[in-house]
PDB file of N, CA and C in Angstrom:
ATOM      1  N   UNK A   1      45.203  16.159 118.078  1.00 56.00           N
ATOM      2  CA  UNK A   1      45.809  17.427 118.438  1.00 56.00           C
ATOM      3  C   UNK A   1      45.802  17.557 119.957  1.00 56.00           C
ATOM      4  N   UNK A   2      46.747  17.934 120.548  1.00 59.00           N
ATOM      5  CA  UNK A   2      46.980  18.268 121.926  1.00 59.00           C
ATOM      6  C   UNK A   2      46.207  19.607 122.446  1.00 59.00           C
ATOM      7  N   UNK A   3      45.638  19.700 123.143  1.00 67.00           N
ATOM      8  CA  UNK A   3      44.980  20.908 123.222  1.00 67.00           C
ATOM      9  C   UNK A   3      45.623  21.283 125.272  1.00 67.00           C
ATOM     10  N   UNK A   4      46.236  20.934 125.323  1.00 64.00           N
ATOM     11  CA  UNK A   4      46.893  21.266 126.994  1.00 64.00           C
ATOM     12  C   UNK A   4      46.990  20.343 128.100  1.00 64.00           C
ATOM     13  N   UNK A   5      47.894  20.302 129.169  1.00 67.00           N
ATOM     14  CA  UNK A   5      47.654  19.857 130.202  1.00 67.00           C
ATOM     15  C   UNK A   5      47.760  18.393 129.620  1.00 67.00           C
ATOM     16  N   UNK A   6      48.278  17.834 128.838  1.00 76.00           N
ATOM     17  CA  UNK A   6      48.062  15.926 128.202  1.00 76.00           C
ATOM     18  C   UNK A   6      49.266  15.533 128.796  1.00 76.00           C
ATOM     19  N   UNK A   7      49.604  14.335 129.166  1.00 87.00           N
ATOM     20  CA  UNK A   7      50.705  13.718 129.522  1.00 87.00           C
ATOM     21  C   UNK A   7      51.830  13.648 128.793  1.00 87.00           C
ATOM     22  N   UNK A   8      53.114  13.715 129.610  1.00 89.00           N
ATOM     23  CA  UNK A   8      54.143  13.486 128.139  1.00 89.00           C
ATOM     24  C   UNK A   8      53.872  12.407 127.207  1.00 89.00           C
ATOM     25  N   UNK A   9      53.335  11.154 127.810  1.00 91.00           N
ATOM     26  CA  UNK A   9      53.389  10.024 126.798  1.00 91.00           C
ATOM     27  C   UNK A   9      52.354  10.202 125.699  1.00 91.00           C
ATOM     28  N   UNK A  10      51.635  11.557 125.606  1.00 92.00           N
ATOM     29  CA  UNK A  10      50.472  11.768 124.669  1.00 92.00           C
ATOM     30  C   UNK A  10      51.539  12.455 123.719  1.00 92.00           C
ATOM     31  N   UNK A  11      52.068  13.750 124.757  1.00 91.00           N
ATOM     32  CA  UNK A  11      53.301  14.453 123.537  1.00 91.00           C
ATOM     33  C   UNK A  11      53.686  13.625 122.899  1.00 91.00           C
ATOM     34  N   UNK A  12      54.765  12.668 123.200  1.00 93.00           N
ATOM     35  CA  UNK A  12      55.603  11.594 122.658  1.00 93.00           C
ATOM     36  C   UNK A  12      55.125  11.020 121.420  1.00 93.00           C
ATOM     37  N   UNK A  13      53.913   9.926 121.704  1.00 93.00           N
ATOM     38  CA  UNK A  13      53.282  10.023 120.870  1.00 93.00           C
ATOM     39  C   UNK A  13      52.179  10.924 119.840  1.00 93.00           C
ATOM     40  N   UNK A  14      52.138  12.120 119.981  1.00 92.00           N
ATOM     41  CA  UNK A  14      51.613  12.742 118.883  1.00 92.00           C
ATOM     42  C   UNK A  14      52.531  13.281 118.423  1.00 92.00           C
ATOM     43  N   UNK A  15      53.818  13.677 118.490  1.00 92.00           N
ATOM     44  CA  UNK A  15      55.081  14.035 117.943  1.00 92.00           C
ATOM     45  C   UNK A  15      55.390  12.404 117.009  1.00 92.00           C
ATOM     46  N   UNK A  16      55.226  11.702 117.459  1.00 92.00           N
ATOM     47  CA  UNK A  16      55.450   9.940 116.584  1.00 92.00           C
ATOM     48  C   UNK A  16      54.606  10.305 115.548  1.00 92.00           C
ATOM     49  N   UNK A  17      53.444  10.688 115.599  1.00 92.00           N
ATOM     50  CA  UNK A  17      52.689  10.860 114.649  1.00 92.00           C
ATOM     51  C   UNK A  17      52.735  11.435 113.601  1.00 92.00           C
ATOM     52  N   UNK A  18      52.940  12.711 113.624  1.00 92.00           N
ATOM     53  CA  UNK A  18      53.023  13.902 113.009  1.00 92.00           C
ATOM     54  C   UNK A  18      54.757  13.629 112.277  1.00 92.00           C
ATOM     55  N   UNK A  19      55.519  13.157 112.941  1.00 91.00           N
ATOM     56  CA  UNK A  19      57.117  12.562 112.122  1.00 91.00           C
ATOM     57  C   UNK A  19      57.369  10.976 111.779  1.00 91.00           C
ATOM     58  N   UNK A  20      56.448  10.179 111.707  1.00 85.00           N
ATOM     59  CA  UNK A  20      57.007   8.775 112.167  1.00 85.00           C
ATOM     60  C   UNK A  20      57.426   9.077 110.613  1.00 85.00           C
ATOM     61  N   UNK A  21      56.611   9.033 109.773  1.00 86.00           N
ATOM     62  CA  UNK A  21      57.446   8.817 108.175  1.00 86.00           C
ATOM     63  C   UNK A  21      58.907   8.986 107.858  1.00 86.00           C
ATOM     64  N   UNK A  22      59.110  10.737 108.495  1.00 88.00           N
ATOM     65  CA  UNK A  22      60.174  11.321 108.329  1.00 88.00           C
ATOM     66  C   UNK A  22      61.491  10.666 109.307  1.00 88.00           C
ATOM     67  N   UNK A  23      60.701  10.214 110.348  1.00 86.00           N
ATOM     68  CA  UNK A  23      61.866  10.005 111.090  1.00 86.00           C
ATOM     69  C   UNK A  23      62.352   8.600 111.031  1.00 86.00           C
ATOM     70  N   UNK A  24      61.603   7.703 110.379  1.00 85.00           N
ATOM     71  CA  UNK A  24      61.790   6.248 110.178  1.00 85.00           C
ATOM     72  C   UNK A  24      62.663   6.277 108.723  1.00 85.00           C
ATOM     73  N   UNK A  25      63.283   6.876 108.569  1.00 90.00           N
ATOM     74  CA  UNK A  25      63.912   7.083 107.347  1.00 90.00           C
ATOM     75  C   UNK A  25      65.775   7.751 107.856  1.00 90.00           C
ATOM     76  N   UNK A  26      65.548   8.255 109.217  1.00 92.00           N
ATOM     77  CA  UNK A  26      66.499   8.453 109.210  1.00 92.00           C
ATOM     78  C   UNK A  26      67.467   7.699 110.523  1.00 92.00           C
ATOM     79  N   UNK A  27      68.543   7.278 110.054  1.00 94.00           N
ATOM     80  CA  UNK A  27      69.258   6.653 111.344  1.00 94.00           C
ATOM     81  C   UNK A  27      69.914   7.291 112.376  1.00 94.00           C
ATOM     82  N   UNK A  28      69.821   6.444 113.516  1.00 94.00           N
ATOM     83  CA  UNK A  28      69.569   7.054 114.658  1.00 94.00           C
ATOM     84  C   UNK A  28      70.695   7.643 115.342  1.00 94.00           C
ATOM     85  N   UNK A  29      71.818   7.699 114.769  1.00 95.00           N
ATOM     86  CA  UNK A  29      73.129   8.552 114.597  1.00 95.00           C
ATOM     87  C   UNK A  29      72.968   9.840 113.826  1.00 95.00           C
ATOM     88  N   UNK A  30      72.101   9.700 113.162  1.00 95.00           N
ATOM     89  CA  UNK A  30      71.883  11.507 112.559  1.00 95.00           C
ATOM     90  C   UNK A  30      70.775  12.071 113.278  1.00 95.00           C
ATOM     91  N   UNK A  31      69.941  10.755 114.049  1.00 95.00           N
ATOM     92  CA  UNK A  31      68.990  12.056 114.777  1.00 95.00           C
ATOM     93  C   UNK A  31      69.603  12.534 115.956  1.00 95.00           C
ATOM     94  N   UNK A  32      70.598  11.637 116.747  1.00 95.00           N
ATOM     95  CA  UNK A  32      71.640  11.890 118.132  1.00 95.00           C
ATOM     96  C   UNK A  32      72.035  13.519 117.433  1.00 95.00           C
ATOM     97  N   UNK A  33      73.005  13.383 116.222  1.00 96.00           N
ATOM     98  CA  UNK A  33      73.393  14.598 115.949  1.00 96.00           C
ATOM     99  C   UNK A  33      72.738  15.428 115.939  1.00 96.00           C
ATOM    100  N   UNK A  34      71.349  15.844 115.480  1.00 95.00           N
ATOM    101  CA  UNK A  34      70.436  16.424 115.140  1.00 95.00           C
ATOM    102  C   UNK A  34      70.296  17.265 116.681  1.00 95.00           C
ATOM    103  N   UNK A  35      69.858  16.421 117.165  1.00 95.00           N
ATOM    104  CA  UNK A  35      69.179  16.271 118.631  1.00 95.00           C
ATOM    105  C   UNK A  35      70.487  17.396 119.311  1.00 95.00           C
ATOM    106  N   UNK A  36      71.534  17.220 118.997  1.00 95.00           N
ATOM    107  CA  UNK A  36      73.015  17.744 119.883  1.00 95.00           C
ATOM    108  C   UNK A  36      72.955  19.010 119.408  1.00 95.00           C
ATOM    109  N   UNK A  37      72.815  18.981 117.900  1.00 93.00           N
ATOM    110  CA  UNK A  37      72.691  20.448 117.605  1.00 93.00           C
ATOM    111  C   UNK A  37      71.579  21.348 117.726  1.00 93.00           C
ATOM    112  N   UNK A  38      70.826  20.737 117.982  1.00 91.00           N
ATOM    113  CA  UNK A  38      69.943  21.808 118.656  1.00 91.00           C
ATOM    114  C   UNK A  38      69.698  22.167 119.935  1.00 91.00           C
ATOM    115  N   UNK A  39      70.259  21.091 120.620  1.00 90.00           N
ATOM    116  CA  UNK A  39      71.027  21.594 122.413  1.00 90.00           C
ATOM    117  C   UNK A  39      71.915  22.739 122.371  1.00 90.00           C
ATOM    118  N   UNK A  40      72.888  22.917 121.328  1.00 88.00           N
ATOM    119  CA  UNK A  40      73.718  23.964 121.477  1.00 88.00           C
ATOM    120  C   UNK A  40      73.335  25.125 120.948  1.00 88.00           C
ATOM    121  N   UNK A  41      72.224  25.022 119.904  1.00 85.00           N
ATOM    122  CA  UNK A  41      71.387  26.341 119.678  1.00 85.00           C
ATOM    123  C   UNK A  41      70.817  26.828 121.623  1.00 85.00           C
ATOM    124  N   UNK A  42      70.263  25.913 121.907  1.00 82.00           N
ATOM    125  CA  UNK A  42      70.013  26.406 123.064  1.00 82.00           C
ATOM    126  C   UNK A  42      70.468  27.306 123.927  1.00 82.00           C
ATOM    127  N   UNK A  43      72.249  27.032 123.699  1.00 80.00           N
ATOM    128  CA  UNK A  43      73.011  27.927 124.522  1.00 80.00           C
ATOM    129  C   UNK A  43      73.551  29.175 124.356  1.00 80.00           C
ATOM    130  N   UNK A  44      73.444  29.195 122.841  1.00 74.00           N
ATOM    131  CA  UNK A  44      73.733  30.323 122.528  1.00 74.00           C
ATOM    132  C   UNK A  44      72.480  31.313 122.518  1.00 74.00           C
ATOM    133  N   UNK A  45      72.962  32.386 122.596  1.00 70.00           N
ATOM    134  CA  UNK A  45      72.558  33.832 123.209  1.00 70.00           C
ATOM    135  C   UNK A  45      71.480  34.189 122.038  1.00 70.00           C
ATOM    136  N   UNK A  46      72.018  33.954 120.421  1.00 65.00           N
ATOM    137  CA  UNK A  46      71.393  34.984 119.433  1.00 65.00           C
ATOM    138  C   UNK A  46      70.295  33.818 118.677  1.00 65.00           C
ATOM    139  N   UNK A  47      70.290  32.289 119.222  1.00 55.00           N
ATOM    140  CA  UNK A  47      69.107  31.803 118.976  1.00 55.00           C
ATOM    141  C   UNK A  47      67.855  31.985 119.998  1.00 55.00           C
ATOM    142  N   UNK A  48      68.030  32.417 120.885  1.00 57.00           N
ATOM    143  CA  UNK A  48      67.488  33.198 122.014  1.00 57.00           C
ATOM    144  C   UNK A  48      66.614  34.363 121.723  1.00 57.00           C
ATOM    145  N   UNK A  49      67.360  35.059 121.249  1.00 59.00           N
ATOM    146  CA  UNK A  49      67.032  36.103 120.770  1.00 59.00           C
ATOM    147  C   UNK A  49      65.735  36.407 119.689  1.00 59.00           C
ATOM    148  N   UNK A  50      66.094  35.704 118.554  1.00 58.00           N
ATOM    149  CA  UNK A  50      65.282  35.499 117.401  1.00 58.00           C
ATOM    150  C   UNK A  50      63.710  34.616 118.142  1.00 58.00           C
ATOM    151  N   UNK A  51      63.936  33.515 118.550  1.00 58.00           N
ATOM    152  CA  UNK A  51      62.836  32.366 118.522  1.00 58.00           C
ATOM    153  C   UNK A  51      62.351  32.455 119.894  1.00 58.00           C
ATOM    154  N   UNK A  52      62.951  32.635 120.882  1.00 69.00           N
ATOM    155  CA  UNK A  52      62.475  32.836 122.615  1.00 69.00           C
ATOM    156  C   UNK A  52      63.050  31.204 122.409  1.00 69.00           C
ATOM    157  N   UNK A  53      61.364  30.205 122.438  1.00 78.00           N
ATOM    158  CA  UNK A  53      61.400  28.779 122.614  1.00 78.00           C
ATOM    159  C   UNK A  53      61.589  28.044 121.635  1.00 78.00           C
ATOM    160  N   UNK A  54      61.784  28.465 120.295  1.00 82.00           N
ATOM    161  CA  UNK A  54      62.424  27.694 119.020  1.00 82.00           C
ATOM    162  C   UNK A  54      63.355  26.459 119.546  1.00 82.00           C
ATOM    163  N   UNK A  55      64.443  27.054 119.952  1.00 83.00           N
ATOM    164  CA  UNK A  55      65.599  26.107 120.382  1.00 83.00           C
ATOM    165  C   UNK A  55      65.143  24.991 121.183  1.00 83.00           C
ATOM    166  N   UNK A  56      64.445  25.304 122.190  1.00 87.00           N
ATOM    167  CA  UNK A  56      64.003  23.923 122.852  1.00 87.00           C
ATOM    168  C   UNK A  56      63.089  23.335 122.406  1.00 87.00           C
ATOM    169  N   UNK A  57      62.039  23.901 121.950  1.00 89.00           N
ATOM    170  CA  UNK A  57      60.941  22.628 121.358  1.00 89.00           C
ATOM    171  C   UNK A  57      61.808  21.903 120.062  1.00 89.00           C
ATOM    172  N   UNK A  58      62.861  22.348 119.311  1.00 91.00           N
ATOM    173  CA  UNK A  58      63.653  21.715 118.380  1.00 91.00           C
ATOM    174  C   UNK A  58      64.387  20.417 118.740  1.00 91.00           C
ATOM    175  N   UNK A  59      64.887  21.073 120.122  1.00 93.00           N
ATOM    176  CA  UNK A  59      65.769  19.834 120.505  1.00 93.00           C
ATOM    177  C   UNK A  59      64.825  18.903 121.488  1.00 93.00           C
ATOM    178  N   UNK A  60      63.426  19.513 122.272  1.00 93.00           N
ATOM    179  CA  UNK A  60      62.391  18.233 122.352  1.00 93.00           C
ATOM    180  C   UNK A  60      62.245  17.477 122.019  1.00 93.00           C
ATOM    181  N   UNK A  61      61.837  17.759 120.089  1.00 94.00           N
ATOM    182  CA  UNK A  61      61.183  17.278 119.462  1.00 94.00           C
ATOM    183  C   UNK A  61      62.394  16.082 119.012  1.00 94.00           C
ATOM    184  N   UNK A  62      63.545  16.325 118.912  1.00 95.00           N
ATOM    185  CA  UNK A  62      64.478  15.383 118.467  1.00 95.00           C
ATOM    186  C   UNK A  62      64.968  14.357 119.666  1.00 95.00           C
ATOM    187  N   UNK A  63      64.353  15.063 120.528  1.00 95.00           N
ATOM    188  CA  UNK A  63      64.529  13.769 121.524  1.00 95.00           C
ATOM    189  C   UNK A  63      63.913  13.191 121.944  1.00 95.00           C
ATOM    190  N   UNK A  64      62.554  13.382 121.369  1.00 95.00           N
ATOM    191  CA  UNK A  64      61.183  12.369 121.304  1.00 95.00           C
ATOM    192  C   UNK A  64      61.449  11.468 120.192  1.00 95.00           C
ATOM    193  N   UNK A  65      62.027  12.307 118.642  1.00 95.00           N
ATOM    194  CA  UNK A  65      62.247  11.170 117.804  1.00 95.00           C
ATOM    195  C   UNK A  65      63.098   9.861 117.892  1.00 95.00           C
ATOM    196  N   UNK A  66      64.215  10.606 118.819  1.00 95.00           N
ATOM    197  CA  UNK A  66      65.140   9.442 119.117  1.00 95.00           C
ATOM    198  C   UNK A  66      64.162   8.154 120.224  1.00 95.00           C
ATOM    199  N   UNK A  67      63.579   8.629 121.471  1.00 94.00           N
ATOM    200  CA  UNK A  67      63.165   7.574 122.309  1.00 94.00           C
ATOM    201  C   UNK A  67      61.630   6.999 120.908  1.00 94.00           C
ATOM    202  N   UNK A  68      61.564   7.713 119.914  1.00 93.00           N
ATOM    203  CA  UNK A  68      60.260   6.961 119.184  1.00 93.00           C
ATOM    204  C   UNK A  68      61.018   6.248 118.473  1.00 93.00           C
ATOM    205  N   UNK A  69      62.322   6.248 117.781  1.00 91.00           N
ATOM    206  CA  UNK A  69      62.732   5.166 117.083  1.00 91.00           C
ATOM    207  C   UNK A  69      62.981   3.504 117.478  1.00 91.00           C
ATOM    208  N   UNK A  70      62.488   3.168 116.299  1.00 88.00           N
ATOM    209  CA  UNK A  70      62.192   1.785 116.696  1.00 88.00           C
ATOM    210  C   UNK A  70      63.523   0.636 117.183  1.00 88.00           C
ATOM    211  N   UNK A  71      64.280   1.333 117.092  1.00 88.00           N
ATOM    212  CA  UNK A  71      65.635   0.540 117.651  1.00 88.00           C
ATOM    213  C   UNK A  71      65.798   1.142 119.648  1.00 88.00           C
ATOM    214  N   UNK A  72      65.004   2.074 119.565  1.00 91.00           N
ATOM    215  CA  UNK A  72      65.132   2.383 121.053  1.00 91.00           C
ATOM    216  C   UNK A  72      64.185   2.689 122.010  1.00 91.00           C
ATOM    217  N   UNK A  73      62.428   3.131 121.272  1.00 92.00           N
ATOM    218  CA  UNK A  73      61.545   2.734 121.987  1.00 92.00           C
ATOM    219  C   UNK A  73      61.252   3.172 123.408  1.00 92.00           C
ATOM    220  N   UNK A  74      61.326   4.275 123.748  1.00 94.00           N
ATOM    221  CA  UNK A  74      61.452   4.320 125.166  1.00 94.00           C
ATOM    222  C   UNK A  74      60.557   5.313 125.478  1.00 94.00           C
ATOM    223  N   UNK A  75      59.349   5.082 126.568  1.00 94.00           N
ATOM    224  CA  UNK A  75      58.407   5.989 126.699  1.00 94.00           C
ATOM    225  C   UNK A  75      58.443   6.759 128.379  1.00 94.00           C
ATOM    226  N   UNK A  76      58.751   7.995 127.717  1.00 92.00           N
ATOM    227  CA  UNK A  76      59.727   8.978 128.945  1.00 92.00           C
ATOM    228  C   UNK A  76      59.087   9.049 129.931  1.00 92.00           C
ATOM    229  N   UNK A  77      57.359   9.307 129.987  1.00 90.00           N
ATOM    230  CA  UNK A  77      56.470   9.730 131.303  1.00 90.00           C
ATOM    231  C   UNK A  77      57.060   8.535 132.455  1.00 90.00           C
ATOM    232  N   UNK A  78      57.075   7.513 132.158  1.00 90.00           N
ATOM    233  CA  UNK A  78      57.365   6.136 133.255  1.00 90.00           C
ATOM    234  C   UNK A  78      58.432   6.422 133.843  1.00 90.00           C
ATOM    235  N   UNK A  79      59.151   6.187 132.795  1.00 89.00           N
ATOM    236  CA  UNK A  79      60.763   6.483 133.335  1.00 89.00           C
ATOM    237  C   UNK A  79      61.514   7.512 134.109  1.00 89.00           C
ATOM    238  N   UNK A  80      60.162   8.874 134.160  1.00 83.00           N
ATOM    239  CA  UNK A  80      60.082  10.080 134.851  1.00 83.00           C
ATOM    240  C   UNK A  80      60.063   9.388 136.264  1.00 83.00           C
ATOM    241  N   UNK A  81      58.459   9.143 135.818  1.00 81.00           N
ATOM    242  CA  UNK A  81      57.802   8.967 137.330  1.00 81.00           C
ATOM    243  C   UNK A  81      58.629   8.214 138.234  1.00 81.00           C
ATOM    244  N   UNK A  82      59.113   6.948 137.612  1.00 83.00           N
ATOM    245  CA  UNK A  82      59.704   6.189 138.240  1.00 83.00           C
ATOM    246  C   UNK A  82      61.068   6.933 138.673  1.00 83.00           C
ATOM    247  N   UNK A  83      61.791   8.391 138.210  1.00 79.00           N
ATOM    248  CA  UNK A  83      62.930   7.994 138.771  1.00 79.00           C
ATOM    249  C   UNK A  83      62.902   8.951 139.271  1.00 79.00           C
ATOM    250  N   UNK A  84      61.896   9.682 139.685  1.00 78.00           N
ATOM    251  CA  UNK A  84      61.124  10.985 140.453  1.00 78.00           C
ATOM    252  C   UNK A  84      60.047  10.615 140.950  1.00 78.00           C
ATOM    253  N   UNK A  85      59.881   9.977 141.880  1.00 79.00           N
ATOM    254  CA  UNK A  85      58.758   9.759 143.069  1.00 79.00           C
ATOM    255  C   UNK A  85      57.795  10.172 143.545  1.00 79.00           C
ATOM    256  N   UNK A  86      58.960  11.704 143.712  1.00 78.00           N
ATOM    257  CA  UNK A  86      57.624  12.099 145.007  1.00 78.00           C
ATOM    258  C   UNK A  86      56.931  13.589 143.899  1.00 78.00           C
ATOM    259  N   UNK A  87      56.622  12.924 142.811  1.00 64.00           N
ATOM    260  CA  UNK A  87      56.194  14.019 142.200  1.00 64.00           C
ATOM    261  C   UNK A  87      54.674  14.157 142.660  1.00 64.00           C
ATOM    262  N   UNK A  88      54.579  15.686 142.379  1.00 65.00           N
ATOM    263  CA  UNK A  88      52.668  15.896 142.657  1.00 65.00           C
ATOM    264  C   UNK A  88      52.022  14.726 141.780  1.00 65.00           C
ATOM    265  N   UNK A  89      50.942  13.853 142.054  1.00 61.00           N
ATOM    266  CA  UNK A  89      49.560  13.228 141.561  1.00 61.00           C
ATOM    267  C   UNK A  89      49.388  14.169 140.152  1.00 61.00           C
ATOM    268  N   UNK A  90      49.400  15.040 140.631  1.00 64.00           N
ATOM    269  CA  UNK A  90      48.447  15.896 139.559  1.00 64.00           C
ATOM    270  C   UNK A  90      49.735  16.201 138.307  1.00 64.00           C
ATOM    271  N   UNK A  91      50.829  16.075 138.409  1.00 65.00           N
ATOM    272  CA  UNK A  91      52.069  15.995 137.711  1.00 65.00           C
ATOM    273  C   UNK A  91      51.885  14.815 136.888  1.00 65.00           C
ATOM    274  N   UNK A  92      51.112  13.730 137.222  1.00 57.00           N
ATOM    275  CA  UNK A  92      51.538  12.733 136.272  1.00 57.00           C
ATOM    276  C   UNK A  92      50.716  12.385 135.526  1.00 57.00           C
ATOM    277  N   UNK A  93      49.579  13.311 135.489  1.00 56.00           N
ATOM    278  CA  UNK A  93      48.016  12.623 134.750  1.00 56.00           C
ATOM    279  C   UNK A  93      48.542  14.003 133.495  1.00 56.00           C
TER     280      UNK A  93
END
């Protein structure tokens, strides 16, 4: 369990955790979709309304499943750091 302040690559992987079953079952064209539609909940006004942060931890979470699927594998904290530099020290722990 995450209890605060953990690195994304802890999120990442404890979101792997908590879905790998579910999400290893589904292909990675329905989680893209998945993932899209809950970007556009984002934009609208009256999912806003109801959930505050519903919409984004939804479409987070589907875009952790996508970089956790095993056809694409990709662990985001690096790929941050690396393509954001001059981030605070204390940003990346």
């Amino acid at each position: 369990m995450l209890h605060g302040h953990e690195s994304v690559t802890k999120l990442q992987h404890h979101l792997a955790e908590i879905y790998a079953d579910q999400n290893q079952t589904i292909e990675i064209e329905v989680i893209l979709t998945r993932m899209l539609e809950s970007a556009a909940e984002v934009t609208s006004p009256f999912g806003l309304e109801e959930g505050g942060h519903a919409p984004f931890l939804k479409t987070l979470s589907w875009f952790f499943a996508f970089c956790n699927s095993p056809t694409i594998g990709i662990d985001i904290e690096p790929l941050v750091i690396q393509r954001y530099p001059e981030l605070c020290p204390q940003c990346t722990h």
